[in-house]
C-alpha cells in the first residue's frame, strides 16, 4: 500500500499523482483490480461523478474491488479517492457552460444514463451528510441559534433557495430570523444591525458569489458568529467560521445540487425545535392559526 497524494499539491497535481501511481501499479494487480484500474484511467471524468456502484457496474467489477483499489493507493476508503477526481474536474471547469457541455457529452455517449446518475449522486450526497461528525455539528448549530439574539441567513444565486427555505421555515418558530436579500444595493443596510450576540447562517457553493463574500466580511467585522454551509474546506467562506458543514453537491446536472443543503436545513431546524423551549412549539401553533384565519389554506 502506498500513501495518498500530498494535500499541499494542487487538485490537478493530486490527480496526476494518483493516475501515475495507478498506471505503475497496474501490471502487478490481480485481474479484477487491473480491470478496475483500467476503467479508472480511461474514465476519470465519469469516476468523479458516479457513485462507487455505478463505476463498478461500468467497469464490470464489484464495488468492493474499487474500494480495494483505492486502498492500494493509500486511501482509507473509496470516497477520498473519488474526491481527487472531483476536485481536479471542478478546478478545471466550475463554469456552468462547461458543466452543461460535459452533461451533453455524457448523454451522447450513454443516452439513458442521466436519470439513474442523478439518483445515484442524490443518494450519495445525502449519505455523506448523515455522519456522526455532522450530527455533532447539527447539535452545536442548534445551540448557537437558540442562544442568538438575531439570526441572519445569507445565500445568493444558486444557494438562495437554501437561505429562503431556512428563513421561511425557521421564522415560524424563531421570529428573530432575517433573510438577507441585498436588493437594490441595500446589503450593507440590511447587515448594519447585526453584532456579536448574533449568528449568520451562510450558504455558498462554487462558483462563489461576490455578494456572499462581501456579506461575510461585514459579519466578521461585526463580531457575529458564523455557521457556513459550503462544498469544500478550501471554500473562501470557511475562514473565520465557527461551524463549517462541508457538503457534497455532486450531480451530472450543470448546476450544483442543493439537495444535501436543504436536508441539512431541515435537520438543523428540527434540532432547534427538539432542544428549544416550549415557546417554539407555541409559535408553530400561532402561525398555523393565523394562516388559517387569513385564508392561506384551501380546505
mmCIF file of C-alpha atoms in Angstrom:
data_model
loop_
_atom_site.group_PDB
_atom_site.id
_atom_site.type_symbol
_atom_site.label_atom_id
_atom_site.label_comp_id
_atom_site.label_asym_id
_atom_site.label_seq_id
_atom_site.Cartn_x
_atom_site.Cartn_y
_atom_site.Cartn_z
ATOM 1 C CA UNK A 1 0.000 0.000 0.000
ATOM 2 C CA UNK A 2 1.283 3.485 -0.837
ATOM 3 C CA UNK A 3 0.423 6.881 0.647
ATOM 4 C CA UNK A 4 -2.342 9.150 -0.659
ATOM 5 C CA UNK A 5 -1.220 12.291 -2.532
ATOM 6 C CA UNK A 6 0.117 15.283 -0.597
ATOM 7 C CA UNK A 7 -2.755 17.638 0.280
ATOM 8 C CA UNK A 8 -0.442 20.596 -0.388
ATOM 9 C CA UNK A 9 -0.483 19.744 -4.103
ATOM 10 C CA UNK A 10 -2.954 21.423 -6.433
ATOM 11 C CA UNK A 11 -6.056 19.496 -7.491
ATOM 12 C CA UNK A 12 -4.523 18.765 -10.898
ATOM 13 C CA UNK A 13 -1.227 17.663 -9.355
ATOM 14 C CA UNK A 14 -3.020 15.280 -6.969
ATOM 15 C CA UNK A 15 -4.904 13.727 -9.859
ATOM 16 C CA UNK A 16 -1.713 13.362 -11.887
ATOM 17 C CA UNK A 17 -0.016 11.728 -8.899
ATOM 18 C CA UNK A 18 -2.855 9.237 -8.430
ATOM 19 C CA UNK A 19 -3.143 8.293 -12.102
ATOM 20 C CA UNK A 20 0.645 7.973 -12.475
ATOM 21 C CA UNK A 21 0.918 5.661 -9.455
ATOM 22 C CA UNK A 22 -2.088 3.699 -10.628
ATOM 23 C CA UNK A 23 -0.539 3.155 -14.056
ATOM 24 C CA UNK A 24 2.714 1.959 -12.448
ATOM 25 C CA UNK A 25 0.828 -0.363 -10.106
ATOM 26 C CA UNK A 26 -1.407 -1.834 -12.802
ATOM 27 C CA UNK A 27 0.893 -4.658 -14.055
ATOM 28 C CA UNK A 28 1.193 -6.082 -10.519
ATOM 29 C CA UNK A 29 -2.537 -6.151 -9.786
ATOM 30 C CA UNK A 30 -4.921 -9.097 -9.834
ATOM 31 C CA UNK A 31 -7.115 -9.402 -12.964
ATOM 32 C CA UNK A 32 -10.135 -7.809 -11.250
ATOM 33 C CA UNK A 33 -8.134 -4.934 -9.783
ATOM 34 C CA UNK A 34 -6.387 -4.429 -13.121
ATOM 35 C CA UNK A 35 -9.760 -4.225 -14.871
ATOM 36 C CA UNK A 36 -10.927 -1.653 -12.318
ATOM 37 C CA UNK A 37 -7.729 0.360 -12.698
ATOM 38 C CA UNK A 38 -8.089 0.374 -16.470
ATOM 39 C CA UNK A 39 -11.599 1.780 -16.200
ATOM 40 C CA UNK A 40 -10.497 4.496 -13.776
ATOM 41 C CA UNK A 41 -7.612 5.558 -16.010
ATOM 42 C CA UNK A 42 -9.832 5.672 -19.100
ATOM 43 C CA UNK A 43 -12.851 7.371 -17.472
ATOM 44 C CA UNK A 44 -11.545 9.934 -14.971
ATOM 45 C CA UNK A 45 -14.484 12.267 -15.634
ATOM 46 C CA UNK A 46 -17.043 9.537 -15.047
ATOM 47 C CA UNK A 47 -15.327 8.341 -11.870
ATOM 48 C CA UNK A 48 -15.556 11.867 -10.455
ATOM 49 C CA UNK A 49 -19.347 11.985 -10.552
ATOM 50 C CA UNK A 50 -20.507 8.385 -10.498
ATOM 51 C CA UNK A 51 -21.264 6.546 -7.293
ATOM 52 C CA UNK A 52 -18.993 3.632 -6.460
ATOM 53 C CA UNK A 53 -21.800 1.286 -7.502
ATOM 54 C CA UNK A 54 -22.210 2.956 -10.910
ATOM 55 C CA UNK A 55 -18.469 2.976 -11.580
ATOM 56 C CA UNK A 56 -18.161 -0.659 -10.540
ATOM 57 C CA UNK A 57 -21.014 -1.639 -12.854
ATOM 58 C CA UNK A 58 -19.474 0.280 -15.765
ATOM 59 C CA UNK A 59 -16.072 -1.309 -15.097
ATOM 60 C CA UNK A 60 -17.544 -4.809 -14.837
ATOM 61 C CA UNK A 61 -16.274 -5.351 -11.290
ATOM 62 C CA UNK A 62 -17.759 -5.267 -7.799
ATOM 63 C CA UNK A 63 -17.915 -2.161 -5.650
ATOM 64 C CA UNK A 64 -15.588 -3.798 -3.127
ATOM 65 C CA UNK A 65 -12.990 -4.172 -5.899
ATOM 66 C CA UNK A 66 -12.960 -0.395 -6.415
ATOM 67 C CA UNK A 67 -12.652 0.106 -2.659
ATOM 68 C CA UNK A 68 -9.645 -2.253 -2.564
ATOM 69 C CA UNK A 69 -8.108 -0.378 -5.490
ATOM 70 C CA UNK A 70 -8.409 2.914 -3.610
ATOM 71 C CA UNK A 71 -6.839 1.304 -0.539
ATOM 72 C CA UNK A 72 -3.937 0.024 -2.668
ATOM 73 C CA UNK A 73 -3.153 3.691 -3.330
ATOM 74 C CA UNK A 74 -3.207 4.592 0.354
ATOM 75 C CA UNK A 75 -6.776 5.882 0.715
ATOM 76 C CA UNK A 76 -8.820 4.809 3.716
ATOM 77 C CA UNK A 77 -11.932 4.312 1.573
ATOM 78 C CA UNK A 78 -13.274 4.935 -1.913
ATOM 79 C CA UNK A 79 -14.751 8.393 -1.218
ATOM 80 C CA UNK A 80 -11.465 10.319 -0.642
ATOM 81 C CA UNK A 81 -10.106 8.570 -3.743
ATOM 82 C CA UNK A 82 -13.090 9.777 -5.801
ATOM 83 C CA UNK A 83 -12.743 13.288 -4.368
ATOM 84 C CA UNK A 84 -9.328 13.594 -6.027
ATOM 85 C CA UNK A 85 -11.029 13.238 -9.423
ATOM 86 C CA UNK A 86 -13.862 15.584 -8.448
ATOM 87 C CA UNK A 87 -11.506 18.320 -7.237
ATOM 88 C CA UNK A 88 -9.454 18.226 -10.436
ATOM 89 C CA UNK A 89 -12.536 18.350 -12.621
ATOM 90 C CA UNK A 90 -14.097 21.183 -10.634
ATOM 91 C CA UNK A 91 -10.864 23.138 -10.652
ATOM 92 C CA UNK A 92 -10.709 22.765 -14.419
ATOM 93 C CA UNK A 93 -14.256 23.958 -15.059
ATOM 94 C CA UNK A 94 -16.515 25.489 -12.458
ATOM 95 C CA UNK A 95 -18.288 27.449 -15.192
ATOM 96 C CA UNK A 96 -21.886 26.419 -15.809
ATOM 97 C CA UNK A 97 -21.288 26.268 -19.560
ATOM 98 C CA UNK A 98 -18.509 23.731 -19.031
ATOM 99 C CA UNK A 99 -20.759 21.581 -16.866
ATOM 100 C CA UNK A 100 -23.589 21.781 -19.388
ATOM 101 C CA UNK A 101 -21.223 20.757 -22.181
ATOM 102 C CA UNK A 102 -19.979 17.813 -20.130
ATOM 103 C CA UNK A 103 -23.563 16.745 -19.428
ATOM 104 C CA UNK A 104 -24.322 16.816 -23.154
ATOM 105 C CA UNK A 105 -21.252 14.746 -23.997
ATOM 106 C CA UNK A 106 -22.128 12.139 -21.363
ATOM 107 C CA UNK A 107 -25.654 11.875 -22.728
ATOM 108 C CA UNK A 108 -24.405 11.370 -26.283
ATOM 109 C CA UNK A 109 -22.232 8.506 -25.042
ATOM 110 C CA UNK A 110 -24.922 6.912 -22.834
ATOM 111 C CA UNK A 111 -28.400 8.301 -23.709
ATOM 112 C CA UNK A 112 -30.212 6.534 -20.846
ATOM 113 C CA UNK A 113 -27.730 7.339 -18.081
ATOM 114 C CA UNK A 114 -28.766 10.796 -16.822
ATOM 115 C CA UNK A 115 -31.822 9.827 -14.756
ATOM 116 C CA UNK A 116 -30.091 6.973 -12.927
ATOM 117 C CA UNK A 117 -26.916 9.016 -12.370
ATOM 118 C CA UNK A 118 -28.941 11.872 -10.878
ATOM 119 C CA UNK A 119 -30.457 9.345 -8.479
ATOM 120 C CA UNK A 120 -27.128 7.765 -7.611
ATOM 121 C CA UNK A 121 -25.453 11.079 -6.827
ATOM 122 C CA UNK A 122 -28.502 12.287 -4.871
ATOM 123 C CA UNK A 123 -28.401 9.243 -2.591
ATOM 124 C CA UNK A 124 -24.621 9.594 -2.235
ATOM 125 C CA UNK A 125 -24.869 13.299 -1.327
ATOM 126 C CA UNK A 126 -27.434 12.582 1.375
ATOM 127 C CA UNK A 127 -25.394 9.641 2.651
ATOM 128 C CA UNK A 128 -22.323 11.839 3.124
ATOM 129 C CA UNK A 129 -24.373 14.265 5.218
ATOM 130 C CA UNK A 130 -25.521 11.782 7.860
ATOM 131 C CA UNK A 131 -22.309 11.085 9.749
ATOM 132 C CA UNK A 132 -21.509 11.228 13.468
ATOM 133 C CA UNK A 133 -19.361 14.325 12.918
ATOM 134 C CA UNK A 134 -22.184 16.153 11.197
ATOM 135 C CA UNK A 135 -24.632 15.065 13.885
ATOM 136 C CA UNK A 136 -22.424 16.782 16.454
ATOM 137 C CA UNK A 137 -22.231 19.885 14.254
ATOM 138 C CA UNK A 138 -26.015 19.979 13.838
ATOM 139 C CA UNK A 139 -26.432 19.861 17.614
ATOM 140 C CA UNK A 140 -23.841 22.630 18.042
ATOM 141 C CA UNK A 141 -25.527 24.740 15.355
ATOM 142 C CA UNK A 142 -28.896 24.417 17.091
ATOM 143 C CA UNK A 143 -27.384 25.523 20.398
ATOM 144 C CA UNK A 144 -25.852 28.611 18.769
ATOM 145 C CA UNK A 145 -29.086 29.519 17.002
ATOM 146 C CA UNK A 146 -31.199 29.106 20.130
ATOM 147 C CA UNK A 147 -28.806 31.347 22.082
ATOM 148 C CA UNK A 148 -28.596 34.055 19.426
ATOM 149 C CA UNK A 149 -30.315 37.420 19.698
ATOM 150 C CA UNK A 150 -30.890 37.545 15.942
ATOM 151 C CA UNK A 151 -30.076 35.253 13.026
ATOM 152 C CA UNK A 152 -29.080 36.440 9.539
ATOM 153 C CA UNK A 153 -29.470 33.928 6.705
ATOM 154 C CA UNK A 154 -27.317 34.585 3.652
ATOM 155 C CA UNK A 155 -27.277 32.836 0.293
ATOM 156 C CA UNK A 156 -27.333 34.325 -3.189
ATOM 157 C CA UNK A 157 -27.953 32.967 -6.680
ATOM 158 C CA UNK A 158 -27.661 29.143 -6.657
ATOM 159 C CA UNK A 159 -27.975 28.914 -2.863
ATOM 160 C CA UNK A 160 -30.756 31.496 -2.422
ATOM 161 C CA UNK A 161 -33.269 28.627 -2.313
ATOM 162 C CA UNK A 162 -31.391 27.189 0.688
ATOM 163 C CA UNK A 163 -31.358 30.524 2.501
ATOM 164 C CA UNK A 164 -35.013 31.182 1.712
ATOM 165 C CA UNK A 165 -36.096 27.744 2.946
ATOM 166 C CA UNK A 166 -34.112 28.179 6.163
ATOM 167 C CA UNK A 167 -35.565 31.639 6.793
ATOM 168 C CA UNK A 168 -39.169 30.787 5.869
ATOM 169 C CA UNK A 169 -39.404 27.596 7.908
ATOM 170 C CA UNK A 170 -37.167 28.782 10.718
ATOM 171 C CA UNK A 171 -39.054 32.030 11.247
ATOM 172 C CA UNK A 172 -42.217 30.072 12.106
ATOM 173 C CA UNK A 173 -40.578 29.019 15.375
ATOM 174 C CA UNK A 174 -37.862 31.698 15.778
ATOM 175 C CA UNK A 175 -39.091 35.159 14.775
ATOM 176 C CA UNK A 176 -35.568 36.604 15.096
ATOM 177 C CA UNK A 177 -34.511 35.118 11.736
ATOM 178 C CA UNK A 178 -33.883 37.554 8.867
ATOM 179 C CA UNK A 179 -33.374 36.592 5.226
ATOM 180 C CA UNK A 180 -30.689 38.858 3.751
ATOM 181 C CA UNK A 181 -31.660 39.781 0.182
ATOM 182 C CA UNK A 182 -29.182 42.514 -0.749
ATOM 183 C CA UNK A 183 -31.590 44.016 -3.242
ATOM 184 C CA UNK A 184 -31.128 47.447 -4.810
ATOM 185 C CA UNK A 185 -27.758 47.985 -3.158
ATOM 186 C CA UNK A 186 -29.156 47.514 0.340
ATOM 187 C CA UNK A 187 -26.795 44.770 1.533
ATOM 188 C CA UNK A 188 -24.834 46.925 3.981
ATOM 189 C CA UNK A 189 -28.026 48.459 5.367
ATOM 190 C CA UNK A 190 -29.525 45.018 5.997
ATOM 191 C CA UNK A 191 -26.428 43.863 7.878
ATOM 192 C CA UNK A 192 -25.793 47.045 9.854
ATOM 193 C CA UNK A 193 -27.706 45.999 12.992
ATOM 194 C CA UNK A 194 -26.083 42.601 13.476
ATOM 195 C CA UNK A 195 -23.378 42.218 16.119
ATOM 196 C CA UNK A 196 -21.533 39.927 18.489
ATOM 197 C CA UNK A 197 -24.704 38.453 20.006
ATOM 198 C CA UNK A 198 -25.993 37.335 16.613
ATOM 199 C CA UNK A 199 -25.406 34.406 14.281
ATOM 200 C CA UNK A 200 -25.120 34.301 10.488
ATOM 201 C CA UNK A 201 -26.003 31.153 8.557
ATOM 202 C CA UNK A 202 -24.228 31.378 5.206
ATOM 203 C CA UNK A 203 -24.647 29.165 2.132
ATOM 204 C CA UNK A 204 -22.232 29.092 -0.800
ATOM 205 C CA UNK A 205 -21.077 26.583 -3.417
ATOM 206 C CA UNK A 206 -18.633 27.056 -6.286
ATOM 207 C CA UNK A 207 -18.665 29.328 -8.188
ATOM 208 C CA UNK A 208 -18.802 31.521 -5.082
ATOM 209 C CA UNK A 209 -20.835 34.734 -5.210
ATOM 210 C CA UNK A 210 -19.099 38.063 -4.656
ATOM 211 C CA UNK A 211 -22.127 39.289 -2.670
ATOM 212 C CA UNK A 212 -21.804 36.375 -0.249
ATOM 213 C CA UNK A 213 -18.155 37.178 0.422
ATOM 214 C CA UNK A 214 -18.966 40.859 0.948
ATOM 215 C CA UNK A 215 -21.704 39.917 3.417
ATOM 216 C CA UNK A 216 -19.294 37.603 5.231
ATOM 217 C CA UNK A 217 -16.725 40.380 5.566
ATOM 218 C CA UNK A 218 -19.332 42.645 7.140
ATOM 219 C CA UNK A 219 -20.488 39.948 9.558
ATOM 220 C CA UNK A 220 -16.900 39.118 10.567
ATOM 221 C CA UNK A 221 -16.259 42.770 11.374
ATOM 222 C CA UNK A 222 -19.462 42.959 13.424
ATOM 223 C CA UNK A 223 -18.335 40.044 15.594
ATOM 224 C CA UNK A 224 -21.285 37.805 14.696
ATOM 225 C CA UNK A 225 -20.725 34.049 14.891
ATOM 226 C CA UNK A 226 -20.914 32.254 11.560
ATOM 227 C CA UNK A 227 -22.274 28.882 10.501
ATOM 228 C CA UNK A 228 -21.081 28.159 6.960
ATOM 229 C CA UNK A 229 -22.578 25.591 4.590
ATOM 230 C CA UNK A 230 -20.303 25.032 1.609
ATOM 231 C CA UNK A 231 -18.868 22.383 -0.707
ATOM 232 C CA UNK A 232 -15.204 22.147 0.291
ATOM 233 C CA UNK A 233 -12.952 23.179 3.160
ATOM 234 C CA UNK A 234 -10.972 25.164 0.570
ATOM 235 C CA UNK A 235 -14.014 27.411 0.096
ATOM 236 C CA UNK A 236 -13.381 31.160 0.621
ATOM 237 C CA UNK A 237 -16.383 31.125 3.003
ATOM 238 C CA UNK A 238 -14.563 28.974 5.572
ATOM 239 C CA UNK A 239 -12.038 31.387 7.206
ATOM 240 C CA UNK A 240 -13.405 32.806 10.426
ATOM 241 C CA UNK A 241 -16.406 30.470 10.624
ATOM 242 C CA UNK A 242 -17.410 28.944 13.963
ATOM 243 C CA UNK A 243 -19.009 25.895 12.347
ATOM 244 C CA UNK A 244 -18.499 24.544 8.822
ATOM 245 C CA UNK A 245 -20.655 21.976 7.050
ATOM 246 C CA UNK A 246 -18.726 20.546 4.095
ATOM 247 C CA UNK A 247 -21.466 19.068 1.907
ATOM 248 C CA UNK A 248 -21.385 17.054 -1.294
ATOM 249 C CA UNK A 249 -23.075 18.879 -4.171
ATOM 250 C CA UNK A 250 -22.226 16.346 -6.893
ATOM 251 C CA UNK A 251 -24.575 15.903 -9.823
ATOM 252 C CA UNK A 252 -24.390 15.186 -13.555
ATOM 253 C CA UNK A 253 -26.574 18.304 -13.924
ATOM 254 C CA UNK A 254 -24.861 21.564 -14.886
ATOM 255 C CA UNK A 255 -25.980 23.309 -11.663
ATOM 256 C CA UNK A 256 -24.596 22.242 -8.245
ATOM 257 C CA UNK A 257 -27.028 20.093 -6.280
ATOM 258 C CA UNK A 258 -28.587 21.731 -3.198
ATOM 259 C CA UNK A 259 -30.286 18.536 -2.028
ATOM 260 C CA UNK A 260 -27.881 17.917 0.862
ATOM 261 C CA UNK A 261 -28.056 21.580 1.895
ATOM 262 C CA UNK A 262 -31.865 21.565 2.019
ATOM 263 C CA UNK A 263 -31.781 18.338 4.030
ATOM 264 C CA UNK A 264 -29.267 19.914 6.413
ATOM 265 C CA UNK A 265 -31.611 22.899 6.865
ATOM 266 C CA UNK A 266 -34.394 20.531 7.895
ATOM 267 C CA UNK A 267 -32.098 18.707 10.314
ATOM 268 C CA UNK A 268 -30.878 21.911 11.992
ATOM 269 C CA UNK A 269 -34.338 23.446 12.351
ATOM 270 C CA UNK A 270 -35.773 20.182 13.684
ATOM 271 C CA UNK A 271 -32.952 20.065 16.233
ATOM 272 C CA UNK A 272 -33.802 23.621 17.300
ATOM 273 C CA UNK A 273 -37.433 22.677 17.998
ATOM 274 C CA UNK A 274 -36.415 19.466 19.772
ATOM 275 C CA UNK A 275 -33.882 21.228 22.023
ATOM 276 C CA UNK A 276 -35.561 24.620 22.348
ATOM 277 C CA UNK A 277 -38.150 25.892 24.828
ATOM 278 C CA UNK A 278 -41.858 25.027 24.615
ATOM 279 C CA UNK A 279 -42.395 28.534 23.261
ATOM 280 C CA UNK A 280 -41.149 27.347 19.855
ATOM 281 C CA UNK A 281 -43.974 24.831 19.608
ATOM 282 C CA UNK A 282 -46.415 27.536 20.675
ATOM 283 C CA UNK A 283 -45.086 29.715 17.842
ATOM 284 C CA UNK A 284 -45.936 26.995 15.341
ATOM 285 C CA UNK A 285 -49.469 26.797 16.697
ATOM 286 C CA UNK A 286 -49.898 30.589 16.478
ATOM 287 C CA UNK A 287 -48.527 30.652 12.941
ATOM 288 C CA UNK A 288 -50.874 27.950 11.755
ATOM 289 C CA UNK A 289 -53.895 29.581 13.385
ATOM 290 C CA UNK A 290 -53.008 32.939 11.868
ATOM 291 C CA UNK A 291 -52.595 31.484 8.393
ATOM 292 C CA UNK A 292 -55.926 29.705 8.592
ATOM 293 C CA UNK A 293 -57.639 32.870 9.819
ATOM 294 C CA UNK A 294 -56.219 34.737 6.826
ATOM 295 C CA UNK A 295 -57.494 32.097 4.421
ATOM 296 C CA UNK A 296 -53.998 30.977 3.425
ATOM 297 C CA UNK A 297 -55.011 27.305 3.118
ATOM 298 C CA UNK A 298 -57.620 25.636 0.963
ATOM 299 C CA UNK A 299 -59.635 23.074 2.890
#
